[in-house]
PDB file of C-alpha atoms and ligand atoms in Angstrom:
ATOM      1  CA  LEU A 201     130.193 142.577  85.502  1.00 68.00           C
ATOM      2  CA  VAL A 202     131.284 142.263  88.640  1.00 70.00           C
ATOM      3  CA  PRO A 203     128.079 143.447  90.390  1.00 80.00           C
ATOM      4  CA  ILE A 204     126.119 141.001  88.481  1.00 83.00           C
ATOM      5  CA  GLY A 205     128.483 137.965  89.288  1.00 86.00           C
ATOM      6  CA  LEU A 206     128.471 138.774  93.121  1.00 86.00           C
ATOM      7  CA  ALA A 207     124.327 138.924  93.011  1.00 90.00           C
ATOM      8  CA  ALA A 208     124.590 135.659  91.229  1.00 90.00           C
ATOM      9  CA  GLY A 209     126.712 134.314  93.797  1.00 89.00           C
ATOM     10  CA  LEU A 210     124.378 135.473  96.690  1.00 86.00           C
ATOM     11  CA  MET A 211     121.362 133.910  95.055  1.00 88.00           C
ATOM     12  CA  LEU A 212     123.393 130.577  94.454  1.00 88.00           C
ATOM     13  CA  SER A 213     124.271 130.448  97.992  1.00 85.00           C
ATOM     14  CA  LEU A 214     120.842 131.721  99.390  1.00 81.00           C
ATOM     15  CA  LEU A 215     119.292 128.429  97.247  1.00 84.00           C
ATOM     16  CA  LEU A 216     121.841 126.343  98.333  1.00 81.00           C
ATOM     17  CA  SER A 217     121.175 127.007 102.066  1.00 74.00           C
ATOM     18  CA  ARG A 218     117.584 126.522 101.765  1.00 74.00           C
ATOM     19  CA  PHE A 219     118.251 123.510 100.125  1.00 73.00           C
ATOM     20  CA  ILE A 220     120.546 122.364 103.021  1.00 72.00           C
ATOM     21  CA  ARG A 221     118.096 123.627 105.244  1.00 66.00           C
ATOM     22  CA  ASP A 222     115.219 121.512 103.516  1.00 70.00           C
ATOM     23  CA  PHE A 223     117.102 118.143 103.421  1.00 65.00           C
ATOM     24  CA  THR A 224     118.396 118.815 106.895  1.00 67.00           C
ATOM     25  CA  SER A 225     115.075 119.671 108.814  1.00 86.00           C
ATOM     26  CA  MET A 226     112.953 118.189 106.680  1.00 88.00           C
ATOM     27  CA  PRO A 227     113.059 114.263 107.849  1.00 89.00           C
ATOM     28  CA  ALA A 228     112.728 115.619 111.426  1.00 92.00           C
ATOM     29  CA  MET A 229     109.690 118.161 110.647  1.00 93.00           C
ATOM     30  CA  ILE A 230     107.945 115.088 108.391  1.00 95.00           C
ATOM     31  CA  ARG A 231     108.266 112.937 111.885  1.00 94.00           C
ATOM     32  CA  ASN A 232     107.043 115.327 114.007  1.00 94.00           C
ATOM     33  CA  GLY A 233     103.913 115.931 111.542  1.00 96.00           C
ATOM     34  CA  LEU A 234     103.161 112.266 111.279  1.00 96.00           C
ATOM     35  CA  LYS A 235     102.808 112.093 114.922  1.00 96.00           C
ATOM     36  CA  ARG A 236     101.043 115.097 115.300  1.00 96.00           C
ATOM     37  CA  GLN A 237      98.509 113.847 112.716  1.00 97.00           C
ATOM     38  CA  GLU A 238      99.074 116.919 110.517  1.00 98.00           C
ATOM     39  CA  PHE A 239      98.434 114.847 107.091  1.00 98.00           C
ATOM     40  CA  HIS A 240      94.924 114.233 105.181  1.00 98.00           C
ATOM     41  CA  LEU A 241      93.933 113.074 101.825  1.00 98.00           C
ATOM     42  CA  LEU A 242      92.385 115.174  99.020  1.00 98.00           C
ATOM     43  CA  TYR A 243      90.551 113.406  96.191  1.00 98.00           C
ATOM     44  CA  GLN A 244      90.647 114.566  92.674  1.00 98.00           C
ATOM     45  CA  PRO A 245      87.777 112.929  90.198  1.00 98.00           C
ATOM     46  CA  VAL A 246      88.812 111.002  87.283  1.00 98.00           C
ATOM     47  CA  ILE A 247      86.270 111.436  84.524  1.00 98.00           C
ATOM     48  CA  ASP A 248      85.012 109.348  81.658  1.00 98.00           C
ATOM     49  CA  ILE A 249      85.562 112.198  78.856  1.00 98.00           C
ATOM     50  CA  ALA A 250      82.563 111.061  76.918  1.00 97.00           C
ATOM     51  CA  THR A 251      79.895 110.944  79.656  1.00 96.00           C
ATOM     52  CA  GLY A 252      81.377 113.009  81.961  1.00 96.00           C
ATOM     53  CA  ARG A 253      80.856 111.084  84.885  1.00 96.00           C
ATOM     54  CA  THR A 254      82.985 110.320  87.990  1.00 97.00           C
ATOM     55  CA  ILE A 255      84.467 106.739  87.908  1.00 97.00           C
ATOM     56  CA  GLY A 256      87.500 107.521  90.257  1.00 97.00           C
ATOM     57  CA  ALA A 257      89.537 109.749  92.198  1.00 98.00           C
ATOM     58  CA  GLU A 258      93.096 110.075  92.733  1.00 98.00           C
ATOM     59  CA  ALA A 259      94.057 110.123  96.382  1.00 98.00           C
ATOM     60  CA  LEU A 260      96.516 113.041  97.269  1.00 98.00           C
ATOM     61  CA  LEU A 261      98.522 114.183 100.211  1.00 98.00           C
ATOM     62  CA  ARG A 262      98.160 117.426 101.957  1.00 98.00           C
ATOM     63  CA  TRP A 263      99.950 118.542 105.007  1.00 98.00           C
ATOM     64  CA  ARG A 264      98.983 121.288 107.187  1.00 97.00           C
ATOM     65  CA  ARG A 265     101.470 122.257 109.712  1.00 94.00           C
ATOM     66  CA  ARG A 266     100.483 123.142 113.580  1.00 92.00           C
ATOM     67  CA  ASN A 267     100.989 126.971 112.670  1.00 92.00           C
ATOM     68  CA  GLY A 268      98.530 126.676 109.863  1.00 94.00           C
ATOM     69  CA  GLU A 269     101.239 126.648 106.909  1.00 92.00           C
ATOM     70  CA  MET A 270     100.657 124.267 104.175  1.00 96.00           C
ATOM     71  CA  ILE A 271     103.578 122.204 102.420  1.00 95.00           C
ATOM     72  CA  ALA A 272     102.933 120.922  98.952  1.00 96.00           C
ATOM     73  CA  PRO A 273     103.590 117.388  98.096  1.00 97.00           C
ATOM     74  CA  ASP A 274     106.047 118.456  95.539  1.00 94.00           C
ATOM     75  CA  HIS A 275     108.129 120.131  98.164  1.00 93.00           C
ATOM     76  CA  PHE A 276     108.099 117.226 100.762  1.00 95.00           C
ATOM     77  CA  ILE A 277     107.421 113.688  98.731  1.00 95.00           C
ATOM     78  CA  PRO A 278     110.730 114.387  96.411  1.00 92.00           C
ATOM     79  CA  ILE A 279     112.698 114.738  99.925  1.00 92.00           C
ATOM     80  CA  ALA A 280     111.198 111.889 101.564  1.00 94.00           C
ATOM     81  CA  GLU A 281     111.959 109.628  98.480  1.00 92.00           C
ATOM     82  CA  GLU A 282     115.680 110.663  99.207  1.00 90.00           C
ATOM     83  CA  THR A 283     115.970 110.707 102.866  1.00 89.00           C
ATOM     84  CA  GLY A 284     113.635 107.465 103.300  1.00 89.00           C
ATOM     85  CA  SER A 285     110.877 108.606 105.263  1.00 93.00           C
ATOM     86  CA  ILE A 286     108.391 108.079 102.521  1.00 95.00           C
ATOM     87  CA  ARG A 287     107.515 104.791 103.496  1.00 95.00           C
ATOM     88  CA  GLN A 288     106.186 105.946 107.211  1.00 96.00           C
ATOM     89  CA  ILE A 289     104.185 108.742 105.043  1.00 98.00           C
ATOM     90  CA  THR A 290     103.112 105.754 102.743  1.00 97.00           C
ATOM     91  CA  ARG A 291     101.777 104.023 105.720  1.00 97.00           C
ATOM     92  CA  ARG A 292     100.044 107.179 106.978  1.00 98.00           C
ATOM     93  CA  VAL A 293      98.367 107.191 103.473  1.00 98.00           C
ATOM     94  CA  LEU A 294      96.907 103.901 103.949  1.00 98.00           C
ATOM     95  CA  GLU A 295      95.592 104.475 107.130  1.00 97.00           C
ATOM     96  CA  LEU A 296      93.811 107.739 105.708  1.00 97.00           C
ATOM     97  CA  LEU A 297      92.511 105.818 102.905  1.00 97.00           C
ATOM     98  CA  THR A 298      91.482 102.730 105.422  1.00 97.00           C
ATOM     99  CA  ASP A 299      88.960 105.687 107.071  1.00 96.00           C
ATOM    100  CA  ASP A 300      87.640 107.351 103.766  1.00 96.00           C
ATOM    101  CA  ALA A 301      87.445 104.532 101.295  1.00 95.00           C
ATOM    102  CA  PRO A 302      84.235 102.599 102.494  1.00 93.00           C
ATOM    103  CA  ARG A 303      82.207 105.564 102.157  1.00 93.00           C
ATOM    104  CA  LEU A 304      83.200 105.955  98.880  1.00 92.00           C
ATOM    105  CA  ILE A 305      82.575 102.420  97.639  1.00 92.00           C
ATOM    106  CA  ASP A 306      79.343 102.616  99.616  1.00 90.00           C
ATOM    107  CA  ILE A 307      77.936 105.047  96.904  1.00 87.00           C
ATOM    108  CA  ALA A 308      79.440 103.561  93.909  1.00 88.00           C
ATOM    109  CA  PRO A 309      80.726 100.171  94.445  1.00 89.00           C
ATOM    110  CA  ASP A 310      82.784  99.942  90.985  1.00 92.00           C
ATOM    111  CA  PHE A 311      84.559 103.337  92.008  1.00 94.00           C
ATOM    112  CA  HIS A 312      88.499 103.303  91.784  1.00 95.00           C
ATOM    113  CA  ILE A 313      90.768 105.123  93.928  1.00 97.00           C
ATOM    114  CA  GLY A 314      94.151 106.144  92.560  1.00 98.00           C
ATOM    115  CA  LEU A 315      97.418 105.357  95.546  1.00 98.00           C
ATOM    116  CA  ASN A 316     100.335 106.918  94.808  1.00 97.00           C
ATOM    117  CA  LEU A 317     103.423 104.820  95.499  1.00 96.00           C
ATOM    118  CA  SER A 318     106.945 106.170  95.068  1.00 94.00           C
ATOM    119  CA  ALA A 319     110.080 103.679  94.262  1.00 91.00           C
ATOM    120  CA  ALA A 320     110.928 102.886  97.782  1.00 92.00           C
ATOM    121  CA  ASP A 321     107.569 101.414  98.274  1.00 95.00           C
ATOM    122  CA  ILE A 322     107.045  99.570  95.101  1.00 93.00           C
ATOM    123  CA  HIS A 323     110.600  98.036  95.860  1.00 92.00           C
ATOM    124  CA  CYS A 324     109.564  97.111  99.567  1.00 92.00           C
ATOM    125  CA  PRO A 325     108.605  93.386  99.768  1.00 90.00           C
ATOM    126  CA  ALA A 326     105.972  94.237 102.435  1.00 95.00           C
ATOM    127  CA  ILE A 327     103.922  97.002 100.433  1.00 96.00           C
ATOM    128  CA  VAL A 328     101.487  94.232  99.003  1.00 96.00           C
ATOM    129  CA  ARG A 329     100.960  93.116 102.797  1.00 96.00           C
ATOM    130  CA  ASP A 330     100.630  96.949 103.629  1.00 97.00           C
ATOM    131  CA  VAL A 331      97.637  97.581 100.756  1.00 97.00           C
ATOM    132  CA  THR A 332      96.312  94.195 101.794  1.00 97.00           C
ATOM    133  CA  ALA A 333      95.653  95.223 105.219  1.00 96.00           C
ATOM    134  CA  VAL A 334      93.877  98.597 103.794  1.00 95.00           C
ATOM    135  CA  VAL A 335      91.535  96.179 101.702  1.00 96.00           C
ATOM    136  CA  LYS A 336      90.908  93.937 104.712  1.00 95.00           C
ATOM    137  CA  HIS A 337      89.817  96.859 107.257  1.00 95.00           C
ATOM    138  CA  SER A 338      88.336  98.991 104.920  1.00 95.00           C
ATOM    139  CA  GLY A 339      85.805  96.486 103.374  1.00 92.00           C
ATOM    140  CA  ILE A 340      86.827  97.405  99.641  1.00 95.00           C
ATOM    141  CA  LYS A 341      87.971  95.307  97.012  1.00 96.00           C
ATOM    142  CA  PHE A 342      91.433  95.365  95.374  1.00 97.00           C
ATOM    143  CA  GLU A 343      89.504  95.798  92.169  1.00 97.00           C
ATOM    144  CA  ASN A 344      88.611  99.282  93.905  1.00 97.00           C
ATOM    145  CA  LEU A 345      92.092 100.218  93.862  1.00 98.00           C
ATOM    146  CA  LEU A 346      94.331 101.852  91.073  1.00 98.00           C
ATOM    147  CA  ILE A 347      98.455 101.956  92.022  1.00 97.00           C
ATOM    148  CA  GLU A 348      99.799 104.595  90.618  1.00 96.00           C
ATOM    149  CA  ALA A 349     103.698 104.066  90.225  1.00 92.00           C
ATOM    150  CA  THR A 350     105.859 106.918  89.692  1.00 83.00           C
ATOM    151  CA  GLU A 351     108.906 106.997  88.496  1.00 72.00           C
ATOM    152  CA  ARG A 352     110.699 110.109  90.033  1.00 68.00           C
ATOM    153  CA  SER A 353     113.484 108.108  91.050  1.00 67.00           C
ATOM    154  CA  PHE A 354     114.895 104.829  89.612  1.00 70.00           C
ATOM    155  CA  VAL A 355     112.389 101.955  89.788  1.00 75.00           C
ATOM    156  CA  ASP A 356     114.190  98.530  89.674  1.00 82.00           C
ATOM    157  CA  ALA A 357     111.787  96.657  86.465  1.00 82.00           C
ATOM    158  CA  GLY A 358     112.592  93.162  88.265  1.00 85.00           C
ATOM    159  CA  LYS A 359     111.148  94.218  91.352  1.00 87.00           C
ATOM    160  CA  ALA A 360     108.191  96.258  90.165  1.00 88.00           C
ATOM    161  CA  ALA A 361     107.243  93.484  88.046  1.00 90.00           C
ATOM    162  CA  ASP A 362     107.119  91.415  90.959  1.00 92.00           C
ATOM    163  CA  ALA A 363     105.213  93.437  92.913  1.00 94.00           C
ATOM    164  CA  PHE A 364     102.642  94.583  89.992  1.00 94.00           C
ATOM    165  CA  ARG A 365     101.972  90.778  88.893  1.00 95.00           C
ATOM    166  CA  ASN A 366     101.106  90.484  92.879  1.00 96.00           C
ATOM    167  CA  PHE A 367      98.671  93.422  92.769  1.00 97.00           C
ATOM    168  CA  ARG A 368      97.301  92.379  89.667  1.00 97.00           C
ATOM    169  CA  SER A 369      96.640  89.203  90.400  1.00 97.00           C
ATOM    170  CA  ARG A 370      94.470  90.104  93.420  1.00 97.00           C
ATOM    171  CA  GLY A 371      92.551  92.147  90.898  1.00 98.00           C
ATOM    172  CA  ALA A 372      93.941  95.742  91.513  1.00 98.00           C
ATOM    173  CA  ARG A 373      95.011  97.834  88.674  1.00 97.00           C
ATOM    174  CA  ILE A 374      98.179  99.524  87.739  1.00 96.00           C
ATOM    175  CA  ALA A 375      99.043 102.694  86.118  1.00 95.00           C
ATOM    176  CA  VAL A 376     102.183 104.355  85.409  1.00 92.00           C
ATOM    177  CA  ASP A 377     102.452 107.732  86.261  1.00 92.00           C
ATOM    178  CA  ASP A 378     104.155 110.722  84.557  1.00 86.00           C
ATOM    179  CA  PHE A 379     105.035 108.921  81.471  1.00 83.00           C
ATOM    180  CA  GLY A 380     107.746 110.546  79.767  1.00 77.00           C
ATOM    181  CA  THR A 381     108.864 112.474  82.298  1.00 78.00           C
ATOM    182  CA  GLY A 382     111.371 110.770  84.840  1.00 68.00           C
ATOM    183  CA  TYR A 383     112.771 107.259  84.443  1.00 65.00           C
ATOM    184  CA  SER A 384     109.850 105.334  82.715  1.00 64.00           C
ATOM    185  CA  GLY A 385     111.171 104.720  79.493  1.00 71.00           C
ATOM    186  CA  LEU A 386     109.602 102.315  76.647  1.00 76.00           C
ATOM    187  CA  GLY A 387     111.948  99.787  77.896  1.00 74.00           C
ATOM    188  CA  TYR A 388     110.608  99.945  81.207  1.00 75.00           C
ATOM    189  CA  LEU A 389     106.934  99.741  80.239  1.00 80.00           C
ATOM    190  CA  ALA A 390     107.587  96.924  77.397  1.00 79.00           C
ATOM    191  CA  GLN A 391     108.809  94.738  80.640  1.00 80.00           C
ATOM    192  CA  LEU A 392     106.013  95.287  82.710  1.00 86.00           C
ATOM    193  CA  GLU A 393     102.452  94.462  82.934  1.00 89.00           C
ATOM    194  CA  VAL A 394     100.431  97.197  83.725  1.00 93.00           C
ATOM    195  CA  ASP A 395      96.834  98.622  82.787  1.00 96.00           C
ATOM    196  CA  TYR A 396      96.890 102.523  82.339  1.00 96.00           C
ATOM    197  CA  LEU A 397      99.123 105.066  81.536  1.00 94.00           C
ATOM    198  CA  LYS A 398      98.808 108.602  82.923  1.00 94.00           C
ATOM    199  CA  ILE A 399      99.976 111.568  80.787  1.00 93.00           C
ATOM    200  CA  ASP A 400     101.515 113.967  82.536  1.00 91.00           C
ATOM    201  CA  LYS A 401      99.950 117.789  82.430  1.00 93.00           C
ATOM    202  CA  LEU A 402     103.247 119.001  81.139  1.00 91.00           C
ATOM    203  CA  PHE A 403     101.923 117.123  77.711  1.00 92.00           C
ATOM    204  CA  VAL A 404      98.545 117.857  77.852  1.00 93.00           C
ATOM    205  CA  SER A 405      99.028 121.593  78.374  1.00 93.00           C
ATOM    206  CA  THR A 406     100.928 121.703  74.895  1.00 91.00           C
ATOM    207  CA  LEU A 407      98.019 119.810  72.891  1.00 89.00           C
ATOM    208  CA  GLY A 408      96.914 121.879  69.898  1.00 84.00           C
ATOM    209  CA  THR A 409     100.043 124.083  70.063  1.00 87.00           C
ATOM    210  CA  GLY A 410     101.510 122.241  66.963  1.00 85.00           C
ATOM    211  CA  SER A 411     104.913 122.206  69.070  1.00 87.00           C
ATOM    212  CA  ALA A 412     107.482 119.419  69.472  1.00 85.00           C
ATOM    213  CA  THR A 413     106.077 118.602  72.751  1.00 83.00           C
ATOM    214  CA  SER A 414     102.404 118.333  71.121  1.00 84.00           C
ATOM    215  CA  GLN A 415     103.591 115.785  68.815  1.00 87.00           C
ATOM    216  CA  VAL A 416     105.289 113.639  71.439  1.00 86.00           C
ATOM    217  CA  ALA A 417     101.718 113.797  73.559  1.00 88.00           C
ATOM    218  CA  GLN A 418     100.107 112.274  70.575  1.00 91.00           C
ATOM    219  CA  ARG A 419     102.813 109.764  70.097  1.00 90.00           C
ATOM    220  CA  ILE A 420     102.544 108.527  73.811  1.00 90.00           C
ATOM    221  CA  ILE A 421      98.806 108.012  72.956  1.00 93.00           C
ATOM    222  CA  GLU A 422      99.173 106.142  70.126  1.00 94.00           C
ATOM    223  CA  ILE A 423     102.065 104.095  72.113  1.00 91.00           C
ATOM    224  CA  ALA A 424      99.647 103.586  74.750  1.00 92.00           C
ATOM    225  CA  LYS A 425      96.869 102.220  72.163  1.00 92.00           C
ATOM    226  CA  ASP A 426      99.526  99.808  70.541  1.00 91.00           C
ATOM    227  CA  LEU A 427     100.338  98.398  74.147  1.00 90.00           C
ATOM    228  CA  GLN A 428      96.642  98.306  74.931  1.00 92.00           C
ATOM    229  CA  LEU A 429      96.937 100.595  77.874  1.00 94.00           C
ATOM    230  CA  GLN A 430      94.068 102.988  78.920  1.00 96.00           C
ATOM    231  CA  VAL A 431      95.297 106.681  78.978  1.00 96.00           C
ATOM    232  CA  ILE A 432      94.172 108.913  81.882  1.00 97.00           C
ATOM    233  CA  ALA A 433      95.147 112.501  80.646  1.00 97.00           C
ATOM    234  CA  GLU A 434      96.143 114.359  83.847  1.00 96.00           C
ATOM    235  CA  GLY A 435      96.177 118.390  84.059  1.00 97.00           C
ATOM    236  CA  VAL A 436      92.764 119.221  81.499  1.00 98.00           C
ATOM    237  CA  GLU A 437      92.371 122.596  82.333  1.00 97.00           C
ATOM    238  CA  THR A 438      90.418 123.605  79.040  1.00 96.00           C
ATOM    239  CA  GLU A 439      87.326 122.448  77.357  1.00 96.00           C
ATOM    240  CA  ASP A 440      89.505 122.402  73.930  1.00 95.00           C
ATOM    241  CA  GLN A 441      92.174 120.156  75.728  1.00 96.00           C
ATOM    242  CA  ALA A 442      89.387 117.576  76.605  1.00 97.00           C
ATOM    243  CA  LYS A 443      87.779 117.727  73.651  1.00 96.00           C
ATOM    244  CA  MET A 444      91.218 116.900  71.987  1.00 95.00           C
ATOM    245  CA  LEU A 445      91.794 114.365  74.140  1.00 96.00           C
ATOM    246  CA  GLY A 446      88.635 112.767  73.099  1.00 96.00           C
ATOM    247  CA  SER A 447      89.273 113.037  69.356  1.00 94.00           C
ATOM    248  CA  LEU A 448      92.400 110.965  70.055  1.00 94.00           C
ATOM    249  CA  GLY A 449      90.539 108.489  71.625  1.00 95.00           C
ATOM    250  CA  VAL A 450      91.601 109.029  75.301  1.00 97.00           C
ATOM    251  CA  GLU A 451      88.909 107.964  77.849  1.00 97.00           C
ATOM    252  CA  LEU A 452      89.438 109.388  81.100  1.00 98.00           C
ATOM    253  CA  ALA A 453      90.894 112.813  82.048  1.00 98.00           C
ATOM    254  CA  GLN A 454      91.483 114.727  85.630  1.00 98.00           C
ATOM    255  CA  GLY A 455      92.099 118.403  85.781  1.00 98.00           C
ATOM    256  CA  TYR A 456      91.049 121.726  86.612  1.00 98.00           C
ATOM    257  CA  TYR A 457      88.466 121.941  83.841  1.00 98.00           C
ATOM    258  CA  TYR A 458      86.580 118.887  85.589  1.00 98.00           C
ATOM    259  CA  SER A 459      87.320 119.248  89.511  1.00 98.00           C
ATOM    260  CA  GLY A 460      90.281 120.125  91.575  1.00 98.00           C
ATOM    261  CA  PRO A 461      91.245 117.694  94.454  1.00 98.00           C
ATOM    262  CA  LEU A 462      88.125 117.536  96.869  1.00 98.00           C
ATOM    263  CA  THR A 463      87.905 116.629 100.694  1.00 98.00           C
ATOM    264  CA  ALA A 464      86.213 113.144 100.812  1.00 97.00           C
ATOM    265  CA  SER A 465      83.006 114.801 101.922  1.00 97.00           C
ATOM    266  CA  ALA A 466      83.126 117.255  98.798  1.00 98.00           C
ATOM    267  CA  LEU A 467      83.483 114.115  96.850  1.00 97.00           C
ATOM    268  CA  LEU A 468      80.535 112.279  98.199  1.00 96.00           C
ATOM    269  CA  GLU A 469      78.386 114.955  97.769  1.00 96.00           C
ATOM    270  CA  ARG A 470      79.352 114.857  93.941  1.00 96.00           C
ATOM    271  CA  LEU A 471      79.117 111.310  93.660  1.00 95.00           C
ATOM    272  CA  ARG A 472      75.649 111.203  95.399  1.00 93.00           C
ATOM    273  CA  SER A 473      74.292 114.444  92.995  1.00 93.00           C
ATOM    274  CA  GLU A 474      75.720 111.727  89.965  1.00 91.00           C
ATOM    275  CA  HIS A 475      74.069 108.790  91.460  1.00 81.00           C
ATOM    276  CA  HIS A 476      70.808 110.195  92.187  1.00 74.00           C
ATOM    277  CA  GLY A 477      69.966 112.835  89.636  1.00 59.00           C
TER     278      GLY A 477
HETATM  279  P1  LIG B  90     100.753 113.572  90.581  1.00 61.32           P
HETATM  280  O1  LIG B  90     100.664 112.008  90.913  1.00 61.32           O
HETATM  281  O2  LIG B  90     101.100 113.654  89.210  1.00 61.32           O
HETATM  282  O3  LIG B  90      99.417 114.422  90.838  1.00 61.32           O
HETATM  283  C1  LIG B  90      98.704 115.183  89.894  1.00 61.32           C
HETATM  284  C2  LIG B  90      99.011 116.830  90.564  1.00 61.32           C
HETATM  285  O4  LIG B  90      98.407 117.551  89.576  1.00 61.32           O
HETATM  286  C3  LIG B  90      98.386 117.023  91.795  1.00 61.32           C
HETATM  287  O5  LIG B  90      99.471 117.837  92.630  1.00 61.32           O
HETATM  288  C4  LIG B  90      97.141 117.841  91.263  1.00 61.32           C
HETATM  289  O6  LIG B  90      96.564 118.400  92.713  1.00 61.32           O
HETATM  290  C5  LIG B  90      97.738 118.671  90.270  1.00 61.32           C
HETATM  291  N1  LIG B  90      96.807 118.880  89.431  1.00 61.32           N
HETATM  292  C6  LIG B  90      95.554 118.410  89.251  1.00 61.32           C
HETATM  293  N2  LIG B  90      94.878 118.860  88.178  1.00 61.32           N
HETATM  294  C7  LIG B  90      95.632 119.816  87.623  1.00 61.32           C
HETATM  295  C8  LIG B  90      95.234 120.996  86.724  1.00 61.32           C
HETATM  296  O7  LIG B  90      94.362 120.824  85.824  1.00 61.32           O
HETATM  297  N3  LIG B  90      96.519 121.693  86.199  1.00 61.32           N
HETATM  298  C9  LIG B  90      97.432 122.021  86.864  1.00 61.32           C
HETATM  299  N4  LIG B  90      98.141 122.626  87.065  1.00 61.32           N
HETATM  300  N5  LIG B  90      97.978 120.863  88.117  1.00 61.32           N
HETATM  301  C10 LIG B  90      96.780 119.921  88.184  1.00 61.32           C
HETATM  302  P2  LIG B  90      99.697 117.804  94.145  1.00 61.32           P
HETATM  303  O8  LIG B  90      98.396 117.293  94.966  1.00 61.32           O
HETATM  304  O9  LIG B  90     100.474 119.089  94.324  1.00 61.32           O
HETATM  305  O10 LIG B  90     100.583 116.591  94.013  1.00 61.32           O
HETATM  306  C11 LIG B  90     102.114 117.068  93.471  1.00 61.32           C
HETATM  307  C12 LIG B  90     102.744 115.348  93.166  1.00 61.32           C
HETATM  308  O11 LIG B  90     103.259 114.823  94.470  1.00 61.32           O
HETATM  309  C13 LIG B  90     101.974 114.234  92.700  1.00 61.32           C
HETATM  310  O12 LIG B  90     101.924 114.089  91.098  1.00 61.32           O
HETATM  311  C14 LIG B  90     102.430 113.115  92.984  1.00 61.32           C
HETATM  312  O13 LIG B  90     103.591 112.588  92.433  1.00 61.32           O
HETATM  313  C15 LIG B  90     102.982 113.516  94.629  1.00 61.32           C
HETATM  314  N6  LIG B  90     102.025 113.039  95.898  1.00 61.32           N
HETATM  315  C16 LIG B  90     100.910 113.310  96.007  1.00 61.32           C
HETATM  316  N7  LIG B  90     100.170 112.913  96.943  1.00 61.32           N
HETATM  317  C17 LIG B  90     100.825 111.613  97.058  1.00 61.32           C
HETATM  318  C18 LIG B  90     101.118 110.375  98.066  1.00 61.32           C
HETATM  319  O14 LIG B  90     100.065 110.214  98.829  1.00 61.32           O
HETATM  320  N8  LIG B  90     102.115 109.521  97.938  1.00 61.32           N
HETATM  321  C19 LIG B  90     103.057 109.762  97.057  1.00 61.32           C
HETATM  322  N9  LIG B  90     104.128 108.984  96.879  1.00 61.32           N
HETATM  323  N10 LIG B  90     103.118 110.920  96.334  1.00 61.32           N
HETATM  324  C20 LIG B  90     102.153 111.757  96.078  1.00 61.32           C
HETATM  325 CA1  LIG B  91      99.607 110.131  90.594  1.00 61.32          CA
HETATM  326 CA1  LIG B  92     101.137 112.282  87.326  1.00 61.32          CA
HETATM  327 CA1  LIG B  93     102.965 115.332  88.072  1.00 61.32          CA
END
C-alpha cells in the first residue's frame, strides 16, 4: 500500500507542478506568441447533410511556436480565459479573419464563417465594435458571420442577451456552442435569442449506442426543434452518424467524416470545385 500511496503522491505533485507552470508561464508565452505572429486560423467545413455541400466553415485557432511546437487550443484557450488574455487572442483572431474572409466570400457570397467567442468577449461592451470593424475592413456582411458562444466559463445571460441582440439586429447569427457540456442550461437558452444550437461531439459519438447519453443527444435535438433552432452536429466521424443525424432531422454537420480543419487556401480549393463542377 505504501508504494502505491507514494506513486500516487508523486503523480499528483507532478500534475500540480505542471498545472502551476502552465498558469504562470502561459500568459507570458501567449503575449510573446501574439507579438511574434505565431497564430493562424484553420477552417472546418460545415456541411448540409442532405446535399453534401459546404455551406460554411468554423474558424479554429492554431498556435505554432517558433520552435515548431504546436499548442492545441484546448490547452491554451481555457488558461487564457482564466488569466484574461483571451481578449487579446480574440482581437488577433478578428485580424486574421479580416485577411481571410474576403477571398472566401468572393467565391460563395452566402457562406457563413463561424467565429468562436468566449464569455469574456461576450461580456465586453467593445465586442460588437470589434466585430463591426472586421465587417467594415473585409467587405463581408454581418450575414456571413455565425457567432459561436461557448459557456466553458459562466456567461451572464443579461449581458449576453444585449450582445446577441446587437449582433442579430445587424444580421449576424448566433449559435450556442457545446450545448449540454458547460454552463449552458435550458434556462439560459430560454432567456436568449439565438439561431443555432451546436451539439458537442461527446453526444454525437454516442448516437446509436442506446446509452443514456445517446438518449440525451436525441432529447437535445428535440428541444432545439421545439425552440425552432437549427442544429449543427459536431464531431461527425462516420457515415452512420451522419445518416442517423439526418433521420433525426439535423440538417448541418461538421466532423472528420466530411473534413478536418483546412487552411484558407485548401478551403477555397474545396469551394471552387463545388461551385464549378
Ligand atoms: P469547438 O468550438 O467545439 O471546436 C470543435 C473542435 O472539435 C475543434 O477542436 C475541431 O478541430 C474538433 N473536431 C472537429 N471535427 C472533429 C471530429 O470529427 N472528431 C473529433 N474528435 N474532433 C473534431 P480544436 O480546433 O482543437 O479546438 C478546440 C476548442 O478550442 C474549440 O472547441 C473552441 O472551444 C476553442 N477554440 C478554437 N479556436 C478558438 C478561437 O478562435 N477562439 C476561442 N475563443 N476559442 C477557440
Ligand atoms: Ca465552436
Ligand atoms: Ca463546439
Ligand atoms: Ca468543444
